[in-house]
Amino acid sequence: MKLVYTSENRFLVGNARNILAAKGIDVTLRNEHAASALGELPAFEAWPELWVVNDEDYDTACEALRHALSEKGTPPWRCSNCGEENDVAFDFCWCCSTDRPGT
Ligand SMILES: [Zn+2]
């Protein structure tokens, strides 16, 4: 098991999980629901974490996420339905689930 991705934004982590799952990589989420059971822990302790189950998938997973999540220079897109700004990693609006324009 290797930690491949973590973010304070659980939507991004969920999206990363979907990207890797689509590539057939076994992944597991930790702390997915920790935020609601947080108590006094510092916020970063409860960041959702995406782990690859098989260490040999780690490099592939990192590469896939680098491509998918680090589209440098690509600005966030704005939802045509509710006007929320969405990170380029999202294929649909985090707020209202409207599909990303142009996809
Ligand atoms: Zn929206």
PDB file of C-alpha atoms and ligand atoms in Angstrom:
ATOM      1  CA  MET A   1       0.000   0.000   0.000  1.00  0.00           C
ATOM      2  CA  LYS A   2       1.308   3.403  -0.967  1.00  0.00           C
ATOM      3  CA  LEU A   3      -0.186   6.826  -0.514  1.00  0.00           C
ATOM      4  CA  VAL A   4      -0.536   8.302  -3.967  1.00  0.00           C
ATOM      5  CA  TYR A   5      -2.669  11.375  -3.445  1.00  0.00           C
ATOM      6  CA  THR A   6      -4.144  13.467  -0.694  1.00  0.00           C
ATOM      7  CA  SER A   7      -5.953  16.765  -0.636  1.00  0.00           C
ATOM      8  CA  GLU A   8      -8.068  18.720   1.765  1.00  0.00           C
ATOM      9  CA  ASN A   9     -10.656  18.694  -1.017  1.00  0.00           C
ATOM     10  CA  ARG A  10     -12.349  15.309  -0.803  1.00  0.00           C
ATOM     11  CA  PHE A  11     -13.962  15.890  -4.200  1.00  0.00           C
ATOM     12  CA  LEU A  12     -10.520  16.005  -5.791  1.00  0.00           C
ATOM     13  CA  VAL A  13      -9.507  12.853  -3.982  1.00  0.00           C
ATOM     14  CA  GLY A  14     -12.665  11.143  -5.138  1.00  0.00           C
ATOM     15  CA  ASN A  15     -11.976  12.240  -8.670  1.00  0.00           C
ATOM     16  CA  ALA A  16      -8.433  10.915  -8.434  1.00  0.00           C
ATOM     17  CA  ARG A  17      -9.832   7.611  -7.241  1.00  0.00           C
ATOM     18  CA  ASN A  18     -12.118   7.471 -10.275  1.00  0.00           C
ATOM     19  CA  ILE A  19      -9.232   8.204 -12.617  1.00  0.00           C
ATOM     20  CA  LEU A  20      -7.172   5.348 -11.203  1.00  0.00           C
ATOM     21  CA  ALA A  21     -10.101   2.972 -10.992  1.00  0.00           C
ATOM     22  CA  ALA A  22     -10.785   3.642 -14.666  1.00  0.00           C
ATOM     23  CA  LYS A  23      -7.231   2.484 -15.359  1.00  0.00           C
ATOM     24  CA  GLY A  24      -7.830  -0.729 -13.474  1.00  0.00           C
ATOM     25  CA  ILE A  25      -5.662   0.229 -10.527  1.00  0.00           C
ATOM     26  CA  ASP A  26      -6.799  -1.004  -7.134  1.00  0.00           C
ATOM     27  CA  VAL A  27      -7.109   1.955  -4.817  1.00  0.00           C
ATOM     28  CA  THR A  28      -8.576   2.577  -1.422  1.00  0.00           C
ATOM     29  CA  LEU A  29      -9.655   5.740   0.319  1.00  0.00           C
ATOM     30  CA  ARG A  30      -8.787   6.551   3.903  1.00  0.00           C
ATOM     31  CA  ASN A  31     -10.294   9.289   6.000  1.00  0.00           C
ATOM     32  CA  GLU A  32     -13.045   9.647   3.443  1.00  0.00           C
ATOM     33  CA  HIS A  33     -15.574  10.567   6.070  1.00  0.00           C
ATOM     34  CA  ALA A  34     -13.192  11.778   8.741  1.00  0.00           C
ATOM     35  CA  ALA A  35     -14.169  15.397   8.396  1.00  0.00           C
ATOM     36  CA  SER A  36     -17.560  14.757   9.896  1.00  0.00           C
ATOM     37  CA  ALA A  37     -16.068  12.875  12.838  1.00  0.00           C
ATOM     38  CA  LEU A  38     -13.238  15.275  13.271  1.00  0.00           C
ATOM     39  CA  GLY A  39     -13.331  16.475  16.863  1.00  0.00           C
ATOM     40  CA  GLU A  40     -10.194  18.365  17.838  1.00  0.00           C
ATOM     41  CA  LEU A  41      -7.817  16.947  15.266  1.00  0.00           C
ATOM     42  CA  PRO A  42      -5.972  19.468  13.121  1.00  0.00           C
ATOM     43  CA  ALA A  43      -7.645  19.736   9.747  1.00  0.00           C
ATOM     44  CA  PHE A  44      -4.829  18.144   7.780  1.00  0.00           C
ATOM     45  CA  GLU A  45      -5.056  15.007   9.906  1.00  0.00           C
ATOM     46  CA  ALA A  46      -8.440  14.369   8.381  1.00  0.00           C
ATOM     47  CA  TRP A  47      -7.548  14.915   4.761  1.00  0.00           C
ATOM     48  CA  PRO A  48      -8.864  12.060   2.685  1.00  0.00           C
ATOM     49  CA  GLU A  49      -6.050   9.888   1.381  1.00  0.00           C
ATOM     50  CA  LEU A  50      -5.906   7.813  -1.753  1.00  0.00           C
ATOM     51  CA  TRP A  51      -3.747   4.708  -1.522  1.00  0.00           C
ATOM     52  CA  VAL A  52      -2.771   2.244  -4.208  1.00  0.00           C
ATOM     53  CA  VAL A  53      -3.217  -1.298  -2.998  1.00  0.00           C
ATOM     54  CA  ASN A  54      -0.392  -2.773  -5.072  1.00  0.00           C
ATOM     55  CA  ASP A  55       2.954  -1.034  -4.765  1.00  0.00           C
ATOM     56  CA  GLU A  56       3.832  -1.904  -8.361  1.00  0.00           C
ATOM     57  CA  ASP A  57       0.947   0.285  -9.515  1.00  0.00           C
ATOM     58  CA  TYR A  58       2.342   3.306  -7.724  1.00  0.00           C
ATOM     59  CA  ASP A  59       4.384   4.737 -10.586  1.00  0.00           C
ATOM     60  CA  THR A  60       1.547   4.237 -13.042  1.00  0.00           C
ATOM     61  CA  ALA A  61      -0.850   5.874 -10.633  1.00  0.00           C
ATOM     62  CA  CYS A  62       1.402   8.869 -10.064  1.00  0.00           C
ATOM     63  CA  GLU A  63       1.832   9.336 -13.769  1.00  0.00           C
ATOM     64  CA  ALA A  64      -1.889   9.101 -14.426  1.00  0.00           C
ATOM     65  CA  LEU A  65      -2.678  11.624 -11.731  1.00  0.00           C
ATOM     66  CA  ARG A  66       0.026  13.986 -12.860  1.00  0.00           C
ATOM     67  CA  HIS A  67      -1.558  14.036 -16.270  1.00  0.00           C
ATOM     68  CA  ALA A  68      -5.091  14.287 -14.996  1.00  0.00           C
ATOM     69  CA  LEU A  69      -4.707  16.679 -12.090  1.00  0.00           C
ATOM     70  CA  SER A  70      -1.822  18.915 -13.069  1.00  0.00           C
ATOM     71  CA  GLU A  71      -2.953  20.407 -16.316  1.00  0.00           C
ATOM     72  CA  LYS A  72      -0.795  23.412 -15.806  1.00  0.00           C
ATOM     73  CA  GLY A  73      -2.077  26.638 -17.208  1.00  0.00           C
ATOM     74  CA  THR A  74      -5.583  25.310 -17.527  1.00  0.00           C
ATOM     75  CA  PRO A  75      -7.843  27.609 -15.575  1.00  0.00           C
ATOM     76  CA  PRO A  76     -10.758  26.405 -13.497  1.00  0.00           C
ATOM     77  CA  TRP A  77     -13.964  26.162 -15.470  1.00  0.00           C
ATOM     78  CA  ARG A  78     -17.178  27.788 -14.429  1.00  0.00           C
ATOM     79  CA  CYS A  79     -20.401  25.835 -14.280  1.00  0.00           C
ATOM     80  CA  SER A  80     -22.937  27.019 -16.838  1.00  0.00           C
ATOM     81  CA  ASN A  81     -25.780  26.016 -14.564  1.00  0.00           C
ATOM     82  CA  CYS A  82     -24.952  27.336 -11.095  1.00  0.00           C
ATOM     83  CA  GLY A  83     -21.891  29.477 -11.787  1.00  0.00           C
ATOM     84  CA  GLU A  84     -19.592  27.643  -9.364  1.00  0.00           C
ATOM     85  CA  GLU A  85     -15.918  27.471 -10.241  1.00  0.00           C
ATOM     86  CA  ASN A  86     -14.571  23.950 -10.680  1.00  0.00           C
ATOM     87  CA  ASP A  87     -11.032  22.653 -10.731  1.00  0.00           C
ATOM     88  CA  VAL A  88      -9.881  21.292 -14.095  1.00  0.00           C
ATOM     89  CA  ALA A  89      -9.735  17.848 -12.528  1.00  0.00           C
ATOM     90  CA  PHE A  90     -13.519  17.752 -12.380  1.00  0.00           C
ATOM     91  CA  ASP A  91     -15.576  16.434 -15.255  1.00  0.00           C
ATOM     92  CA  PHE A  92     -18.745  17.704 -13.676  1.00  0.00           C
ATOM     93  CA  CYS A  93     -19.734  20.477 -11.316  1.00  0.00           C
ATOM     94  CA  TRP A  94     -19.046  19.621  -7.678  1.00  0.00           C
ATOM     95  CA  CYS A  95     -22.024  21.712  -6.701  1.00  0.00           C
ATOM     96  CA  CYS A  96     -24.846  20.696  -9.035  1.00  0.00           C
ATOM     97  CA  SER A  97     -23.297  17.799 -11.039  1.00  0.00           C
ATOM     98  CA  THR A  98     -23.791  19.515 -14.375  1.00  0.00           C
ATOM     99  CA  ASP A  99     -21.386  18.122 -16.970  1.00  0.00           C
ATOM    100  CA  ARG A 100     -18.305  20.121 -17.755  1.00  0.00           C
ATOM    101  CA  PRO A 101     -18.833  22.112 -20.955  1.00  0.00           C
ATOM    102  CA  GLY A 102     -17.069  20.706 -23.951  1.00  0.00           C
ATOM    103  CA  THR A 103     -16.771  17.157 -22.688  1.00  0.00           C
TER     104      THR A 103
HETATM  105 ZN    ZN B   1     -22.969  23.742 -11.022  1.00  0.00          ZN
END
